[in-house]
Coordinates of C-alpha atoms and ligand atoms in Angstrom, one line a residue:
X151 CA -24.7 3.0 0.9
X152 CA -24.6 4.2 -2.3
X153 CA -22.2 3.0 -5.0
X154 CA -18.5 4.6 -5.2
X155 CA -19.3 5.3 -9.0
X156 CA -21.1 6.8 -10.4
X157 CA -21.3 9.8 -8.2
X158 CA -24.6 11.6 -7.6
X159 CA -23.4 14.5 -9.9
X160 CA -23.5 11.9 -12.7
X161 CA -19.8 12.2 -13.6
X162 CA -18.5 8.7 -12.2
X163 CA -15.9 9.0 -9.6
X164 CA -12.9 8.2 -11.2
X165 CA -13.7 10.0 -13.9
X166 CA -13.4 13.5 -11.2
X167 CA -10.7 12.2 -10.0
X168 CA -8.5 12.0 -13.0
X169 CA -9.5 15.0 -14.2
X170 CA -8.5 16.4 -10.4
X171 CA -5.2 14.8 -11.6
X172 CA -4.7 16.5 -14.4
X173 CA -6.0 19.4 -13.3
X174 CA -3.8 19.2 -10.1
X175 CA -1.1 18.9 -12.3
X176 CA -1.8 21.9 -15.0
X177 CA -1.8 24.2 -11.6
X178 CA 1.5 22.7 -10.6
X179 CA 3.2 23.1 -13.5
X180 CA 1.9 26.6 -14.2
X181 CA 2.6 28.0 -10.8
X182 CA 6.3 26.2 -11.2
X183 CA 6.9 28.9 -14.0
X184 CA 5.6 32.0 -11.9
X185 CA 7.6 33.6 -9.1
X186 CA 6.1 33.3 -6.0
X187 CA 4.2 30.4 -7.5
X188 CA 5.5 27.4 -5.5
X189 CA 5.1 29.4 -2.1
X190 CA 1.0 30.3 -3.1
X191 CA 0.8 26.6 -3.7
X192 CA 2.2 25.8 -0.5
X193 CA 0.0 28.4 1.7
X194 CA -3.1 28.5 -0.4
X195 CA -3.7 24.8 -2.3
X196 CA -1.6 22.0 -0.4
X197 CA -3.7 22.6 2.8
X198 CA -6.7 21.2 1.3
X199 CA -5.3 18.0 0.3
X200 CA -3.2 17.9 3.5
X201 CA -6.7 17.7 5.3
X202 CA -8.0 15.0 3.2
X203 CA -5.2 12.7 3.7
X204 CA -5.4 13.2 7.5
X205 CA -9.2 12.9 7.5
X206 CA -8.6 9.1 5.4
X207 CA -5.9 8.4 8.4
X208 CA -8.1 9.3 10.9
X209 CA -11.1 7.1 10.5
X210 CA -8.7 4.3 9.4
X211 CA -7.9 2.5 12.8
X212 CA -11.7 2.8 13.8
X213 CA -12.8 1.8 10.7
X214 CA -10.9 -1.7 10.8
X215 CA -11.8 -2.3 14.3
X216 CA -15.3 -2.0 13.5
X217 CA -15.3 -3.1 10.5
X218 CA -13.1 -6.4 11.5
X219 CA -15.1 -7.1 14.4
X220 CA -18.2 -7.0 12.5
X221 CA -16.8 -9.1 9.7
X222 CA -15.4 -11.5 12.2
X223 CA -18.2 -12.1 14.6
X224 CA -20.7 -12.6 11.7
X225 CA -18.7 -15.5 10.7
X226 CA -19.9 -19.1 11.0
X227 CA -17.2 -20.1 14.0
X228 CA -13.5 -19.7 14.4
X229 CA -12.7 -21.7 11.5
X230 CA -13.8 -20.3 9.2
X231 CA -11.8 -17.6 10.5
X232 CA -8.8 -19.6 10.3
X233 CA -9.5 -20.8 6.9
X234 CA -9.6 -16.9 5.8
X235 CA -6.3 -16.2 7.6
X236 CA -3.9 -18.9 5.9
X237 CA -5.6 -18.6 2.4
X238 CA -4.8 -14.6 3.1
X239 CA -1.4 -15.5 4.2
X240 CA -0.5 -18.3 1.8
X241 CA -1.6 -15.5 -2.0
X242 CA 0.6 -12.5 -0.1
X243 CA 3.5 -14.1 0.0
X244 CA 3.0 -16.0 -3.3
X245 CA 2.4 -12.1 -5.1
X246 CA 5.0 -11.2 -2.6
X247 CA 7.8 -13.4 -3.8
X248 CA 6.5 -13.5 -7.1
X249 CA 7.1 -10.1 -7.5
X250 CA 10.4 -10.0 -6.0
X251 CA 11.8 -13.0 -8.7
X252 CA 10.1 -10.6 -11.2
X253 CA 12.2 -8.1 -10.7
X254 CA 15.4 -10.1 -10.1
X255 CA 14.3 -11.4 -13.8
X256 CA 13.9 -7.7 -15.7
X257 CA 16.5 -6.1 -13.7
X258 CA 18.9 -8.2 -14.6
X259 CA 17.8 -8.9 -18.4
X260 CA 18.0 -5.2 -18.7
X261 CA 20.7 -4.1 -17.0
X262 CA 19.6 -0.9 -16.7
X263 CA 22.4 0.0 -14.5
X264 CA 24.8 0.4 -17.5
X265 CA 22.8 3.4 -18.7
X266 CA 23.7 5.5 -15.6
X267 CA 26.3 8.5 -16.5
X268 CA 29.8 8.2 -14.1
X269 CA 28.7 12.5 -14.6
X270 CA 25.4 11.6 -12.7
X271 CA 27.1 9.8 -10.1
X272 CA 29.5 11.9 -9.1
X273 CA 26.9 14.8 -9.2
X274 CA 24.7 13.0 -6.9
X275 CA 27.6 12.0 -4.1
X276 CA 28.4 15.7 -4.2
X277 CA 24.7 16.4 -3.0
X278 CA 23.6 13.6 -0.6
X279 CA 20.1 15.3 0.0
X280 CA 19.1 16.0 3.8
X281 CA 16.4 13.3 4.2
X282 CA 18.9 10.6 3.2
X283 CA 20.1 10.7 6.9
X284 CA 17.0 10.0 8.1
X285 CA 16.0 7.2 6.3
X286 CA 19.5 5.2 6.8
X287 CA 18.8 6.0 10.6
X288 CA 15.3 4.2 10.3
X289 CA 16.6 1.5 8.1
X290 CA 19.7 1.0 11.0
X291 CA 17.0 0.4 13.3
X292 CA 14.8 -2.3 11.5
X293 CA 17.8 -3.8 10.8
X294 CA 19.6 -4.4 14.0
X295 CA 16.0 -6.0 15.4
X296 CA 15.8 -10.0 15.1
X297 CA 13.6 -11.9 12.3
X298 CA 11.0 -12.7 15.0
X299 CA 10.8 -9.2 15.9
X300 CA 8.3 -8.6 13.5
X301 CA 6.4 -10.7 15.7
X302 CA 7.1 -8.9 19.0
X303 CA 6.2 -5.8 17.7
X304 CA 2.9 -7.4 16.2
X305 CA 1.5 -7.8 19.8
X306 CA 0.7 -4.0 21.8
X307 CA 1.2 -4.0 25.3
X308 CA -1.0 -0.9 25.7
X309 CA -4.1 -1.0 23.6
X310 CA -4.4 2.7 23.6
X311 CA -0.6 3.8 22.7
X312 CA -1.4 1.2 19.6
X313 CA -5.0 3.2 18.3
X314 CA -3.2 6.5 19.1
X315 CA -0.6 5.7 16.4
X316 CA -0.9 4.8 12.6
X317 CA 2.4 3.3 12.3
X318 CA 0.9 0.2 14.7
X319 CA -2.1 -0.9 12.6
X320 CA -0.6 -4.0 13.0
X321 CA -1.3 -4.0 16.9
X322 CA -4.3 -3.1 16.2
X323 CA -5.4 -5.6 14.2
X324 CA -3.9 -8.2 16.7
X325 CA -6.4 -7.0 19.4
X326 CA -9.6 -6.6 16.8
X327 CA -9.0 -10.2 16.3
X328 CA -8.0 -11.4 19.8
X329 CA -11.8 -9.4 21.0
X330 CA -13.7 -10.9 17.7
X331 CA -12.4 -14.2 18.1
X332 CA -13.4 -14.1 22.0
X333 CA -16.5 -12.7 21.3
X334 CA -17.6 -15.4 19.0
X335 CA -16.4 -17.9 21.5
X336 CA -18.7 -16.4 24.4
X337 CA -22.5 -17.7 24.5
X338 CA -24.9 -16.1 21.7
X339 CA -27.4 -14.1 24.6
X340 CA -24.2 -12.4 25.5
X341 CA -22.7 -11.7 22.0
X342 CA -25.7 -9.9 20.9
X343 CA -25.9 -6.7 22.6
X344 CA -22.2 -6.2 21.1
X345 CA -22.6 -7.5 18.0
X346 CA -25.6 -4.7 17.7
X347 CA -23.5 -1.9 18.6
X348 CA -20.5 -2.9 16.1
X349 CA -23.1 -2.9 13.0
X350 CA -24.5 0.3 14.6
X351 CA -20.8 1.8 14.6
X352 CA -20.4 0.5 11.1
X353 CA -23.2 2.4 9.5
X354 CA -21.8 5.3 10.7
X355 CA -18.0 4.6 9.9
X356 CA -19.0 3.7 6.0
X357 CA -21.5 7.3 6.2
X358 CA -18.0 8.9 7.1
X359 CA -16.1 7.1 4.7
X360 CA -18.8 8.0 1.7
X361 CA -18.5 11.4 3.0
X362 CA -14.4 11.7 2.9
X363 CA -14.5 10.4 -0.7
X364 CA -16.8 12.6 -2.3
X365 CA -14.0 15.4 -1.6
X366 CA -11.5 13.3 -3.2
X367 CA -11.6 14.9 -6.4
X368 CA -10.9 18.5 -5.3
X369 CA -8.3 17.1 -2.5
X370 CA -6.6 15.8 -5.5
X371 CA -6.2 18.5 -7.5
X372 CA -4.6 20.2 -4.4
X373 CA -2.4 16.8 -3.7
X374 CA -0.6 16.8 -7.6
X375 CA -0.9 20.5 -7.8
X376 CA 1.9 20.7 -4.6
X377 CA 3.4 18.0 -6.3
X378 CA 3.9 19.5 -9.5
X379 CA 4.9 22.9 -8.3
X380 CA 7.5 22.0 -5.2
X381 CA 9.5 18.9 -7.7
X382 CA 12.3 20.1 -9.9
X383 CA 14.8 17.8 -10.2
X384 CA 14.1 16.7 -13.9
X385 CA 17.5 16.9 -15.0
X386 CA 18.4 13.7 -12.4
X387 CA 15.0 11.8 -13.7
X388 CA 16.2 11.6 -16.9
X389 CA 19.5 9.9 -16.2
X390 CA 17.8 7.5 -13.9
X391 CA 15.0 6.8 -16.3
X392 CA 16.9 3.4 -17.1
X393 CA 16.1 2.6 -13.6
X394 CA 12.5 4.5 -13.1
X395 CA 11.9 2.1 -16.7
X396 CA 12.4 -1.2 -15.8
X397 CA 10.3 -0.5 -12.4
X398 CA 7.7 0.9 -13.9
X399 CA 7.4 -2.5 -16.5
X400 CA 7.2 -4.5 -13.6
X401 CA 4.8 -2.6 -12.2
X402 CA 2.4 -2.6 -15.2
X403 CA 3.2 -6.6 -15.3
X404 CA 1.8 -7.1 -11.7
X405 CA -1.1 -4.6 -12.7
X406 CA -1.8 -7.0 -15.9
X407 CA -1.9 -9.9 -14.0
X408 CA -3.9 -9.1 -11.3
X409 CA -7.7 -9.1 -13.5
X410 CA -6.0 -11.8 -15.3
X411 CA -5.3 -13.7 -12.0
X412 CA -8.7 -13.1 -10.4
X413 CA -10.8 -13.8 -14.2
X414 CA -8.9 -17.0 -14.1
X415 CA -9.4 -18.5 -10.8
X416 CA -13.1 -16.6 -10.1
X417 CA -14.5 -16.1 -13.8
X418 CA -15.5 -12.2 -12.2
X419 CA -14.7 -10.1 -15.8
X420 CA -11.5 -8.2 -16.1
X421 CA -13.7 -5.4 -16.8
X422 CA -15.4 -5.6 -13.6
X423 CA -12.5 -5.7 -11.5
X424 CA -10.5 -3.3 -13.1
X425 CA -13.9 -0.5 -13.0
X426 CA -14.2 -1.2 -9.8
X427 CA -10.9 -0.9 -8.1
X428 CA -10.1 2.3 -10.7
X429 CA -11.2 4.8 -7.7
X430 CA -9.0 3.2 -4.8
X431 CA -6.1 3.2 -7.6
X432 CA -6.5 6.7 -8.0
X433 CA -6.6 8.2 -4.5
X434 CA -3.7 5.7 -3.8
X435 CA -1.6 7.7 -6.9
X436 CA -2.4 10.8 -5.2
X437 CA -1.6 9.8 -1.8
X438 CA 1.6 7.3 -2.6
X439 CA -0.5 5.9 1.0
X440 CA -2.0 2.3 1.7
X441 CA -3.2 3.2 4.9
X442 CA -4.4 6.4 3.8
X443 CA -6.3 4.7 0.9
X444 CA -7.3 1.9 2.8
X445 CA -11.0 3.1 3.4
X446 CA -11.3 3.7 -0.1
X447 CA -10.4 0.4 -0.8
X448 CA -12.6 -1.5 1.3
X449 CA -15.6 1.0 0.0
X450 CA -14.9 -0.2 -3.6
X451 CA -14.2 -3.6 -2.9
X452 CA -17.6 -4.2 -1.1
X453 CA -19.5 -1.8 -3.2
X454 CA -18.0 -1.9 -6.5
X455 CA -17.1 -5.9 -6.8
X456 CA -19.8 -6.8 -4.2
X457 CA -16.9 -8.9 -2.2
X458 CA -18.2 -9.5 1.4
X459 CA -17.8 -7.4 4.4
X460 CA -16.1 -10.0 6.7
X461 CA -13.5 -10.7 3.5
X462 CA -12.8 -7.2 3.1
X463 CA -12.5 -6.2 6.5
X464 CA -9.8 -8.8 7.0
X465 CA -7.8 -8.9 4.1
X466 CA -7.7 -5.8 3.2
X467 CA -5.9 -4.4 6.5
X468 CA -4.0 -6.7 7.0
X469 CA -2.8 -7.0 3.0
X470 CA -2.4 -2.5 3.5
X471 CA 0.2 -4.0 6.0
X472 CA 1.9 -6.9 5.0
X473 CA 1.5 -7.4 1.6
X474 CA 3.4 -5.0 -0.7
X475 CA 3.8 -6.3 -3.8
X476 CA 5.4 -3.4 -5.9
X477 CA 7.5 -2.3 -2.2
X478 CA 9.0 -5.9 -2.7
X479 CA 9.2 -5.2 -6.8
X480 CA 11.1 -2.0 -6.2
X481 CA 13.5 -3.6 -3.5
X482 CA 14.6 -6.3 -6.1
X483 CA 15.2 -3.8 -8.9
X484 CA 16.6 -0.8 -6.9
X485 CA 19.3 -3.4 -5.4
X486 CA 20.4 -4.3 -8.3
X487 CA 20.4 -1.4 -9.9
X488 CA 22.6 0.3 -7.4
X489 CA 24.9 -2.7 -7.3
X490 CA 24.9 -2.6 -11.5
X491 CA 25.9 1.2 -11.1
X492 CA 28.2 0.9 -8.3
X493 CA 30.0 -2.0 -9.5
X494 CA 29.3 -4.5 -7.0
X495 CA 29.4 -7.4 -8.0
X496 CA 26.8 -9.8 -7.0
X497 CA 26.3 -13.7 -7.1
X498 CA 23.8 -16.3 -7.2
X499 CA 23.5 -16.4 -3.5
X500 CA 23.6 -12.9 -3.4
X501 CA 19.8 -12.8 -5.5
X502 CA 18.4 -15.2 -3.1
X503 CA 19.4 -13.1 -0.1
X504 CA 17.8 -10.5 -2.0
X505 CA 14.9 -12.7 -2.3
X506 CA 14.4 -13.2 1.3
X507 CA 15.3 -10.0 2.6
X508 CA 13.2 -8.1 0.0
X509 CA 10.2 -10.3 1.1
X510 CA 10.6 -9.9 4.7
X511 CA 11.3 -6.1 3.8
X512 CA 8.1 -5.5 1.9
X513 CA 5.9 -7.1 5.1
X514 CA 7.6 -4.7 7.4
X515 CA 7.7 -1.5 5.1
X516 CA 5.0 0.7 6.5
X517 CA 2.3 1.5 4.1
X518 CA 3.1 5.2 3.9
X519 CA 5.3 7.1 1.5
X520 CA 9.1 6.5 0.8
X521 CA 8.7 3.3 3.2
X522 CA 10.2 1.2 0.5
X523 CA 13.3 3.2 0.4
X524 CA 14.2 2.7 4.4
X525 CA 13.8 -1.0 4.1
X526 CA 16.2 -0.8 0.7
X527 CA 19.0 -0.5 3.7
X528 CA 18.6 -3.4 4.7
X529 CA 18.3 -5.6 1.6
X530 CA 21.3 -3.5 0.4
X531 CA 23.2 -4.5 3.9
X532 CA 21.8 -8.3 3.6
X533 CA 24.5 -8.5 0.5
X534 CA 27.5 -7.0 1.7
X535 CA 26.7 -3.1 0.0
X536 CA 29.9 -0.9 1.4
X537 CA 28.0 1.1 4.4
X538 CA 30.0 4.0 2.8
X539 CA 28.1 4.0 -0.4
X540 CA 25.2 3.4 1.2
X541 CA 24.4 7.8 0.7
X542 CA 25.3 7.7 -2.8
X543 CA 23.0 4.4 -3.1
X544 CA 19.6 5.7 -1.6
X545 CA 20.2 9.4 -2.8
X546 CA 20.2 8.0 -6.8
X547 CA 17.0 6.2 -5.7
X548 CA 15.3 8.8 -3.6
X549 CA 15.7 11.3 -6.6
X550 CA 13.1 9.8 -8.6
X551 CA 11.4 8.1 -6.0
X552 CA 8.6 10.1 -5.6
X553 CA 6.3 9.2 -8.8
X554 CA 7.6 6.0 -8.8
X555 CA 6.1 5.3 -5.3
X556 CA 2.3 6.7 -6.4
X557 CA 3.1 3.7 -8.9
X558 CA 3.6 2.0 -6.3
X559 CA 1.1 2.1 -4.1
X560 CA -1.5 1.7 -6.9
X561 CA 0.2 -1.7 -7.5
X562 CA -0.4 -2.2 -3.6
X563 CA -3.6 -2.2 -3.2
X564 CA -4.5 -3.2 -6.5
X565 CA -2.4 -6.7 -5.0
X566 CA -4.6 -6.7 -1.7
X567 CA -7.8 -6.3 -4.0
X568 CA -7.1 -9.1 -6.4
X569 CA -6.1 -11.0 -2.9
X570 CA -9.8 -10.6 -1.3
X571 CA -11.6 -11.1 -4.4
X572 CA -9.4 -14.9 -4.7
X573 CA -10.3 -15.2 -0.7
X574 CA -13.9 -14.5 -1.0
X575 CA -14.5 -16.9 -3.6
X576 CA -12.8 -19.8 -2.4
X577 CA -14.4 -19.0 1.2
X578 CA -17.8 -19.0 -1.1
X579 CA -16.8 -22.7 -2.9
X580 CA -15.7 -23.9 0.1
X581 CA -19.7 -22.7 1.4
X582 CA -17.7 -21.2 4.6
X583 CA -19.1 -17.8 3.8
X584 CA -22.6 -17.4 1.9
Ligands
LIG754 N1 4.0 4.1 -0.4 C1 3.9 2.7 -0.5 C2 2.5 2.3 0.1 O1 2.0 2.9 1.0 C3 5.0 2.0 0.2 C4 6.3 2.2 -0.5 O2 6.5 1.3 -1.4 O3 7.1 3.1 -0.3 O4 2.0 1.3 -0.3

């Protein structure tokens, strides 16, 4: 397969797709300014990039069951397997609650609550915006379940309701690993004729995936261009820049630390890593999707950094799931923040709910956009937030959510990245993977 940069057109691939950015945006904003501008968008431009994201979502639950199983059965033996699983486990939720006591740290250093208007607040209850329903409905829901739900829900009882919908990658990751893990566990005669077809389906699901990516730069223009022409609500991201600030420092802190994390434990260059994510991070900005990024990811992980299949194919799945390190980051911050604003107080105790409920929040977010704002219910529940300002809360932090969550989705899978390249090399010193 060939290399996700540089393209065969000479122009690396990042390089198209920021300029698909900026292009994207340029359209935007021009059509913004022209009547009938927005609608043409809509109709004429949007489509395109509509298609690519579906075409990403479509080959992403084949993609990790192939892609898993191979990974899996060309493992040594189940150990190893098990090995791969806690180290996986053990750096999420150390990013995971890392980030969260980051942003307990600069929310609170920066207060960044005072700078919010009483004018903007009372403009905002008077317009509680129609989705805001919605996502207090869905954030009802994940509440009211028990903490071993999670769990529950992790298991399908019906493979084929679990491939036919996205928001179950988890299920479907259960079964990849129940088959693998059988599979390697059945005598080698017998594991062959499998084991051929899975590399055979791989070949084709990575020719798939090089093919979706090369329209990622025009799919992109189309993506910020319906971005830029349908958002207008600049007046409300300025007062909340205080807010939108702070975030977006702790964002660029995680994004620091990452290279610096993996140079550190692995000696791979910061350069290298950060080249060779640069792509995923891109399509994840103009997708404000994981899951949708998620073959991108894997691509540039094992062709860009050269990490292993059977690393990748794990960790990255299951970290487009679970791990959410800027979801967690945003939880922390935006809790505050609306408490700061609000004028609820809150306590010690109170930041190590937030803590807990923030971490447990950002494994069961789903990886799709405005997921961290439905679990912000229930961190803001977890503390004692009035259920009557509840509105007011997630409408001041759906108004500038929607940049702030291409932010953070970059973060996202720039965490799972850093995670399989720390993974793959103490698999490698610990000679359980060559
Ligand atoms: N959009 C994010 C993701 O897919 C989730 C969120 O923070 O809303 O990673």
């Amino acid at each position: 397969m060939e290399k996700t940069s540089p393209s065969r057109s000479g122009i690396p691939l990042h390089v198209q797709i920021l300029l698909g950015i900026v292009l994207g945006a340029v359209i935007g904003l021009g059509a913004a300014q022209l009547a009938g501008g927005p609608e043409f968008v809509r109709t004429w431009i949007k489509p395109v990039g509509l298609i690519f994201v579906k075409l990403l979502k479509l080959i992403a639950v084949p993609l990790i069951f192939v892609s898993l199983t191979k990974g899996i059965s060309d493992l040594k033996d189940v150990s190893a397997l098990s090995r791969m699983g806690l180290r996986t486990i053990m750096w999420y939720m150390i990013t995971t609650v890392f980030a969260v006591l980051l942003g307990l740290f600069l929310v609170n250093a920066f207060n960044p609550g005072a700078a919010v208007s009483p004018e903007t607040i009372a403009g905002l209850s008077e317009n509680i915006p129609a989705g805001v329903g919605d996502k207090l409905d869905l954030g009802n829901q994940s509440r009211n379940a028990g903490l071993l739900d999670f769990f529950v829900r992790m298991v399908p009882d019906n493979l084929f309701a679990a491939l036919s919908d996205n928001g179950r990658l988890l299920q479907v990751i259960f079964f990849t690993l129940l088959f693998s893990v059988c599979l390697l566990m059945i005598p080698a005669r017998e594991q062959e004729p499998i084991k051929r077809l899975v590399d055979a389906l791989n070949a084709v699901m990575l020719k798939m995936v090089d093919l979706i990516i090369k329209l990622s730069p025009v799919a992109v223009v189309a993506l910020i261009a319906a971005l830029f022409a349908e958002t207008s609500d600049a007046g409300i991201i300025k007062a909340l820049i205080s807010y939108a600030a702070v975030l977006l420092l702790g964002m660029a802190i995680l994004l620091l630390l990452y290279p610096l994390v993996v140079r550190g434990m692995t000696g791979m260059p910061i350069m290298t890593f950060v080249r060779g994510i640069l792509p995923a991070q891109l399509v994840a900005f103009s997708t404000s999707s994981s899951m949708a990024t998620l073959p991108v990811t894997m691509e540039c992980l094992e062709e860009n950094l050269e990490v292993e299949n059977e690393v990748v194919s794990f960790v990255c799945p299951v970290g487009a799931t679970i791990n959410m390190d800027a979801t967690s980051l945003m939880q922390a911050i935006a809790a505050v923040f609306v408490c700061q604003v609000l004028g609820h107080d809150l306590v010690l105790g109170d930041q190590l709910i937030i803590v807990l409920t923030a971490t447990l929040a950002s494994i069961g977010a789903a990886a799709a956009p405005s997921a961290g704002i439905v679990m912000l219910v229930i961190v803001l529940e977890s503390v004692g937030f009035p259920p009557d300002q509840l509105p007011l809360a997630l409408a001041m932090i759906l108004a500038v959510d929607r940049p702030l969550d291409m932010c953070r989705t970059v973060v996202n899978i720039s965490g799972d990245s850093c995670v399989s390249v720390l993974v793959e090399d103490a698999l490698k010193k610990a000679k359980m993977i060559s």
